[in-house]
mmCIF file of C-alpha atoms in Angstrom:
data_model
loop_
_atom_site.group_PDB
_atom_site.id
_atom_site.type_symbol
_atom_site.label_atom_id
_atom_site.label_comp_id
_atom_site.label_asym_id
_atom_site.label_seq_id
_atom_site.Cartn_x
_atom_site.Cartn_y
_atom_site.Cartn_z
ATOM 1 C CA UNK L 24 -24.889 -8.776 0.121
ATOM 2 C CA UNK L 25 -21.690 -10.221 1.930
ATOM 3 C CA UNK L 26 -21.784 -12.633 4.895
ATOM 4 C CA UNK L 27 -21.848 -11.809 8.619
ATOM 5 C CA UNK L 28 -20.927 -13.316 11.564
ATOM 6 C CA UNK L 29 -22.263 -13.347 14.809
ATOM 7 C CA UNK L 30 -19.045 -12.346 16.960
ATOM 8 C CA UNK L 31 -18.473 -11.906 20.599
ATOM 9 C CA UNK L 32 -15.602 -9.941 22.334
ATOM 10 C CA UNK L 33 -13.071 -12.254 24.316
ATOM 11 C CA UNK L 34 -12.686 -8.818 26.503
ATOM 12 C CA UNK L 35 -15.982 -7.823 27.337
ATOM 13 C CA UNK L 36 -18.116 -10.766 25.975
ATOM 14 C CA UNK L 37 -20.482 -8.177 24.251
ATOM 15 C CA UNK L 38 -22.041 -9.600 20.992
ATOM 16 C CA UNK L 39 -21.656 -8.011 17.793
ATOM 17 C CA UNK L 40 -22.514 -8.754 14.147
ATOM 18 C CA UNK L 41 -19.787 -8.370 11.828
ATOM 19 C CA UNK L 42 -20.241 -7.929 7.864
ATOM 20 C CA UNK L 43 -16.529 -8.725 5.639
ATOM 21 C CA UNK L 44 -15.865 -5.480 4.045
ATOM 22 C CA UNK L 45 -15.992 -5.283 -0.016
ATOM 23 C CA UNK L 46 -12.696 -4.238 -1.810
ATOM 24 C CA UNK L 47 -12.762 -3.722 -5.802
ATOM 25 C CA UNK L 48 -10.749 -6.620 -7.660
ATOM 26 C CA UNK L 49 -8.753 -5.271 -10.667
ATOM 27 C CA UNK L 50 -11.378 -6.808 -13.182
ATOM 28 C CA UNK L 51 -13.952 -4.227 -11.122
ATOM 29 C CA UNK L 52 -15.516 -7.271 -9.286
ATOM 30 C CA UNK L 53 -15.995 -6.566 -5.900
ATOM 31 C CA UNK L 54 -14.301 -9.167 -3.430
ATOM 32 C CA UNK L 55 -14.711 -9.736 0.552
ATOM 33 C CA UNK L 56 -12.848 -12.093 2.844
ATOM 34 C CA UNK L 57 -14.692 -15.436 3.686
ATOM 35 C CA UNK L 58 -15.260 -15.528 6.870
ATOM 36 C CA UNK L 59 -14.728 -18.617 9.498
ATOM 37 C CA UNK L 60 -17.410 -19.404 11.209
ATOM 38 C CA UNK L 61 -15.972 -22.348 12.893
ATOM 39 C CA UNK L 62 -12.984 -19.927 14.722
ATOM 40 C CA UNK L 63 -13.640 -17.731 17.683
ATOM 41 C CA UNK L 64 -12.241 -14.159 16.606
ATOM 42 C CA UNK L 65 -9.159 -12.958 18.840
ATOM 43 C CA UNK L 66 -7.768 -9.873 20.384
ATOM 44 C CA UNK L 67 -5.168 -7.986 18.000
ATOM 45 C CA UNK L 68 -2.247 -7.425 19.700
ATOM 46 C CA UNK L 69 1.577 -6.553 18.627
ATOM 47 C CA UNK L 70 0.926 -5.780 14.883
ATOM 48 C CA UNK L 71 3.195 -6.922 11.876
ATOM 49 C CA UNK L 72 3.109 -6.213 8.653
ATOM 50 C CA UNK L 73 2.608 -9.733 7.451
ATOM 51 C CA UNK L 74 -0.293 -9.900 9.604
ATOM 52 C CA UNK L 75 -2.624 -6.862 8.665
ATOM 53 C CA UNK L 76 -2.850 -8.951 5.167
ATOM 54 C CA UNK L 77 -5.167 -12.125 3.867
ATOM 55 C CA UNK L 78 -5.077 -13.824 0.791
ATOM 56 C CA UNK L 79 -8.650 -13.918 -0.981
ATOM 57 C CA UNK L 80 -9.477 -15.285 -4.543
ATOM 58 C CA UNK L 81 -11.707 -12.796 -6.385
ATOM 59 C CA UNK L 82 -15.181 -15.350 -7.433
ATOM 60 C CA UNK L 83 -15.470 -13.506 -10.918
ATOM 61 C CA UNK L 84 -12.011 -13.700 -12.845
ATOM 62 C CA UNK L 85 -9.650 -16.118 -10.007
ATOM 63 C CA UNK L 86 -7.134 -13.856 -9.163
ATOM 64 C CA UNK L 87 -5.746 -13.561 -5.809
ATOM 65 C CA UNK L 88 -5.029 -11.014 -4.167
ATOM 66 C CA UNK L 89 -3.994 -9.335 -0.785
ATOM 67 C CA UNK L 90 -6.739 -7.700 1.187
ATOM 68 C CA UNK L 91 -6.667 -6.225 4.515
ATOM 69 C CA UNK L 92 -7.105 -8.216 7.454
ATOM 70 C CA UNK L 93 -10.841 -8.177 8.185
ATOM 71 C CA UNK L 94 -10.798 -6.590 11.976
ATOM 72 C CA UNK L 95 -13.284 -4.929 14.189
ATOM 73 C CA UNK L 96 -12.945 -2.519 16.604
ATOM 74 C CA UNK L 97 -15.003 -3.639 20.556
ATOM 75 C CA UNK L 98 -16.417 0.119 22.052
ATOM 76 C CA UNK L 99 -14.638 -1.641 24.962
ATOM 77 C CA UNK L 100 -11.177 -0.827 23.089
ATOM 78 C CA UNK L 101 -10.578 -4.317 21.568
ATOM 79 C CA UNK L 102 -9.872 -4.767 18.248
ATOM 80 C CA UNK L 103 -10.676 -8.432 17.003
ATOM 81 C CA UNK L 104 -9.057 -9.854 13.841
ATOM 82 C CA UNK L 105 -11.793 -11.798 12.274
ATOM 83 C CA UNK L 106 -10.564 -15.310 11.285
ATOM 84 C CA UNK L 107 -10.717 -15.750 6.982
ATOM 85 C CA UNK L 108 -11.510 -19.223 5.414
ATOM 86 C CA UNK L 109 -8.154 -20.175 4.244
ATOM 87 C CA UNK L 110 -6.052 -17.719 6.071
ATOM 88 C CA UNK L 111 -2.041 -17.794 5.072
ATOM 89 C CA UNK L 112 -0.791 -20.258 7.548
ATOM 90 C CA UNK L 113 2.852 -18.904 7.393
ATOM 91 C CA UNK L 114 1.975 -15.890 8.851
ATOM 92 C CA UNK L 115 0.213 -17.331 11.836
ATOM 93 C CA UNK L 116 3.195 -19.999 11.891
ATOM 94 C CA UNK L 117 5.430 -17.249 13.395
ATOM 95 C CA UNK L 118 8.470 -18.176 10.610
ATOM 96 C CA UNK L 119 8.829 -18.190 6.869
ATOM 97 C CA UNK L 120 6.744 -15.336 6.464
ATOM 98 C CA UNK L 121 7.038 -13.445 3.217
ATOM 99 C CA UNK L 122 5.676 -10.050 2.562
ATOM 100 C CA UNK L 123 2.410 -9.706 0.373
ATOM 101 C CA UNK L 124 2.023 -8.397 -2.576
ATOM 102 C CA UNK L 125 0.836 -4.887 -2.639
ATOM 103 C CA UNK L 126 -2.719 -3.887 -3.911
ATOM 104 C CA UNK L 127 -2.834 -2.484 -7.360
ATOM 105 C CA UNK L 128 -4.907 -1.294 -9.843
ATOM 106 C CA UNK L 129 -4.420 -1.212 -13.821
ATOM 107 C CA UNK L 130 -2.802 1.771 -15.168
ATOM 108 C CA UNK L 131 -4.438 3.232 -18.159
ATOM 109 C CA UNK L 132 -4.436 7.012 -17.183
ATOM 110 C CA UNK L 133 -2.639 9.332 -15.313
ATOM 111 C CA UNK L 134 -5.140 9.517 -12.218
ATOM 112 C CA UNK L 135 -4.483 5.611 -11.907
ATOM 113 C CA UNK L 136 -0.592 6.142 -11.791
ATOM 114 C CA UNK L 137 -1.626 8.570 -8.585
ATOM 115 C CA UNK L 138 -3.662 5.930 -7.747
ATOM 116 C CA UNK L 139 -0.887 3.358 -7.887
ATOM 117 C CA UNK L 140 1.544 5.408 -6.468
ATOM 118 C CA UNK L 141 -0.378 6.138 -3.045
ATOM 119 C CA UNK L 142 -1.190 2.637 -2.135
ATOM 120 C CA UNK L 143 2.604 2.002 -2.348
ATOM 121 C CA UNK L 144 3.241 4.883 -0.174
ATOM 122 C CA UNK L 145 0.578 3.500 2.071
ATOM 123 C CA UNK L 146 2.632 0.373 2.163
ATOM 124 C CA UNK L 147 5.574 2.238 3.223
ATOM 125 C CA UNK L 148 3.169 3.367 6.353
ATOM 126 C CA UNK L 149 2.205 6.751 4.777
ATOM 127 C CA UNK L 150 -1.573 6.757 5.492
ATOM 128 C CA UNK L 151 -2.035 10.507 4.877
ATOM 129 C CA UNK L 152 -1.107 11.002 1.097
ATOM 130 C CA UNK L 153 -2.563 14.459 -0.520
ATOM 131 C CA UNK L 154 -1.823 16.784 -3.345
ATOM 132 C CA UNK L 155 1.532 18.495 -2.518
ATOM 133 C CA UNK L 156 0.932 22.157 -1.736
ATOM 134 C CA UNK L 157 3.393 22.919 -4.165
ATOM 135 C CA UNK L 158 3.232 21.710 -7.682
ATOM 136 C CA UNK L 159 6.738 20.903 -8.730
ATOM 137 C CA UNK L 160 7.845 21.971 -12.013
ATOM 138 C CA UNK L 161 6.716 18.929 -14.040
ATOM 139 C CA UNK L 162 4.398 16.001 -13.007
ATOM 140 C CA UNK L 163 2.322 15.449 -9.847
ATOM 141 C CA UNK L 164 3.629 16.108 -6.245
ATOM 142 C CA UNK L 165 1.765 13.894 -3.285
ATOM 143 C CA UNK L 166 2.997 14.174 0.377
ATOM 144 C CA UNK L 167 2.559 13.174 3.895
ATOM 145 C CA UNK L 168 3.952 13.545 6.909
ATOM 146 C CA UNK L 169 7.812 13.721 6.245
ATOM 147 C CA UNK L 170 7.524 12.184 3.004
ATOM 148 C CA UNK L 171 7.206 14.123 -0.604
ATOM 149 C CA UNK L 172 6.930 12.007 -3.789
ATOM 150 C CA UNK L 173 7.036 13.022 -7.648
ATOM 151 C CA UNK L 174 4.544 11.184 -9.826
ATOM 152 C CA UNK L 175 5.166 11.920 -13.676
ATOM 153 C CA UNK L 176 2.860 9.732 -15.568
ATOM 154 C CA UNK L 177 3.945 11.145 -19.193
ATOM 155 C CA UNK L 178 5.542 9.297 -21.854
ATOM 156 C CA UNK L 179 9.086 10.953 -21.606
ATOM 157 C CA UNK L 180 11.789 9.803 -19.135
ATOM 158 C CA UNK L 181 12.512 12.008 -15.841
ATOM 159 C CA UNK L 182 15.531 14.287 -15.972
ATOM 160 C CA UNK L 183 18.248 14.727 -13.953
ATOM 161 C CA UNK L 184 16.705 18.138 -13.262
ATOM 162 C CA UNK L 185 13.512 16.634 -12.257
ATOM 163 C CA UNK L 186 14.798 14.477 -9.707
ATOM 164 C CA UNK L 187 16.832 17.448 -8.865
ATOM 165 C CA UNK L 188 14.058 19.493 -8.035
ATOM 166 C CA UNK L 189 12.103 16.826 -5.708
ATOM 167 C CA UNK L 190 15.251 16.914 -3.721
ATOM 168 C CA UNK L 191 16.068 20.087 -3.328
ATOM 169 C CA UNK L 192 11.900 20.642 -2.136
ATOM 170 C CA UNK L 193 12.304 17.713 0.026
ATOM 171 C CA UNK L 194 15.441 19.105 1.568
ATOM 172 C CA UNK L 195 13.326 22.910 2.119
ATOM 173 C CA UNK L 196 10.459 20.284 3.755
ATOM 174 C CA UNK L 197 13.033 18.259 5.888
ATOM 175 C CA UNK L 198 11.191 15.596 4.005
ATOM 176 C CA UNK L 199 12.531 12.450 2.488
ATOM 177 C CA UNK L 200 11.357 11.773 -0.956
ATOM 178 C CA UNK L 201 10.975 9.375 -3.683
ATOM 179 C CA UNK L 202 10.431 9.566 -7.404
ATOM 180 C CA UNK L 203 7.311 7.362 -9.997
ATOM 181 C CA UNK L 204 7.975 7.567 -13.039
ATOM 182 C CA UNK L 205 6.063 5.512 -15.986
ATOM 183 C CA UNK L 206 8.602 6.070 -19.267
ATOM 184 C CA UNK L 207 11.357 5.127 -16.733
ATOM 185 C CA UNK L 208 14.810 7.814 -16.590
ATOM 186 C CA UNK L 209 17.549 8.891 -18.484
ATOM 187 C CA UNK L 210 20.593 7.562 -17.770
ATOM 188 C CA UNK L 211 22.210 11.283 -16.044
ATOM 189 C CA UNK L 212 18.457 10.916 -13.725
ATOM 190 C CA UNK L 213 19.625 7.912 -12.469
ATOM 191 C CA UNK L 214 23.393 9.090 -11.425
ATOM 192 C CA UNK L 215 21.874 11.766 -10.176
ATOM 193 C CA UNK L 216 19.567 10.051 -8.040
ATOM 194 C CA UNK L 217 21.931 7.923 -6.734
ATOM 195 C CA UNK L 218 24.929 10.847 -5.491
ATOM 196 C CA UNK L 219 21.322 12.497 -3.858
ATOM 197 C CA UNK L 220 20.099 8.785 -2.444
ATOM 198 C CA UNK L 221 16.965 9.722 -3.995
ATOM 199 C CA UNK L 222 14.996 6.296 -4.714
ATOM 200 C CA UNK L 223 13.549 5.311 -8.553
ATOM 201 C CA UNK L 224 10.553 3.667 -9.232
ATOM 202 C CA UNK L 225 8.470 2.563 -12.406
ATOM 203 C CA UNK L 226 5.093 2.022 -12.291
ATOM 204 C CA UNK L 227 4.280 -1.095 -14.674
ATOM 205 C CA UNK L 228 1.058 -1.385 -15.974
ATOM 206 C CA UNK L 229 -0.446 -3.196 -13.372
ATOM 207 C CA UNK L 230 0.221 -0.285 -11.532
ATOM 208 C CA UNK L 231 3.399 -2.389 -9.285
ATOM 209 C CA UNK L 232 5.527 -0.191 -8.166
ATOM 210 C CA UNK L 233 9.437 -0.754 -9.125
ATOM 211 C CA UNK L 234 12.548 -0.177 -7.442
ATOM 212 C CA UNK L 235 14.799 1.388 -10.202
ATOM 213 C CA UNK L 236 18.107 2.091 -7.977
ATOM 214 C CA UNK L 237 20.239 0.891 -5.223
ATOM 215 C CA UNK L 238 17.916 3.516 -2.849
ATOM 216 C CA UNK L 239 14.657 2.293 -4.018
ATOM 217 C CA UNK L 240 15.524 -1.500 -3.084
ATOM 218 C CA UNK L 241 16.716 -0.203 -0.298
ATOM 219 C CA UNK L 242 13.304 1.350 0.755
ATOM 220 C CA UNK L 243 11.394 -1.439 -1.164
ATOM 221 C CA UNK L 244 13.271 -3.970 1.601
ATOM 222 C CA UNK L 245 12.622 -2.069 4.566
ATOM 223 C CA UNK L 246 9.014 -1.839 4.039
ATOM 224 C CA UNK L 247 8.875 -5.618 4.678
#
């Protein structure tokens, strides 16, 4: 059983009781933020990446990790961030703010590269990841709104001709797209990815997503 906090809206000054949600460390722990009692929660305003994340040590095996800012929504329309014991000071400093690592999760089969590969497109601000509609001719296809990814979690390098194909279906889509890979590319993939400005990525196996080409770090930076 997690803590709760009493909490009262700055807005409407209706009382609420709010428990931290429980988020799944890689060792399979489960780990919530500690909350501050000794703050007074505040009104969420103009949002920021570096702000929607807290850094909480996981009680069972010490690592740290980035978790989502703990926040609750007022039925009078507020949304209160809920202050976290310990809470990254840059990012409430207003300067010096770096971006936070991404969650991950281990990769030891293919449905945890899929897994792996949708929380980076959530980072990128794709919230509505699914199965693409169409399967493309080798690996797993995920898309959201304007945005069509190739997943192949096998042990052989992508082609030139699959990195071909996500294009060309991304281009039929008016989609952008982006390629995981976990054996990495052969060395015509990765010319051809970069004449299309199709971005690379490797999933490691801690299930990190990384940029393989000049597009990808291109991406990668603009999702700070």
């Amino acid at each position: 059983m997690f803590e709760s906090l009493p909490v009262r809206c700055p807005a409407c000054r209706r009382a609420h009781r709010y428990t931290a949600p429980a988020y799944p460390c890689a060792c399979g722990a489960p780990v919530a933020a500690p909350l501050d009692p000794d703050r007074v929660p505040d009104a969420a305003g103009h949002r920021s990446w570096s702000e929607e994340w807290v850094t909480v040590r996981c009680g069972s095996c010490g690592t740290r990790g980035e978790w989502p800012q703990p926040e609750l929504g007022c039925p009078c329309g507020t949304v209160l961030r809920i202050p976290v014991v310990g809470e990254r000071a840059d990012a409430r400093a207003g300067g010096g703010t770096r971006r936070p690592a991404v969650p991950t999760v281990p990769v030891r089969s293919a449905r945890d590269a899929v897994t792996a590969a949708v929380l980076y497109l959530r980072r990128l601000g794709h919230d509505d990841i699914r199965r693409a509609d169409q399967r493309p001719t080798s690996g797993i296809g995920l898309a959201g709104r304007g945005v069509l990814a190739q997943l192949d979690p096998s042990a052989r390098p992508a082609t030139s001709r699959d990195v071909e194909c996500l294009w060309l279906t991304a281009m039929t889509e008016s989609a952008t797209c982006l390629y995981f890979s976990l054996a990495g590319y052969t060395a015509e993939a990765r010319a051809r990815a970069d004449t299309l400005d199709v971005p690379l990525f490797v999933l490691d196996p801690s299930g990190a997503a990384c940029p393989e080409n000049a597009p990808a770090l291109t991406l990668d930076a603009d999702a700070s």
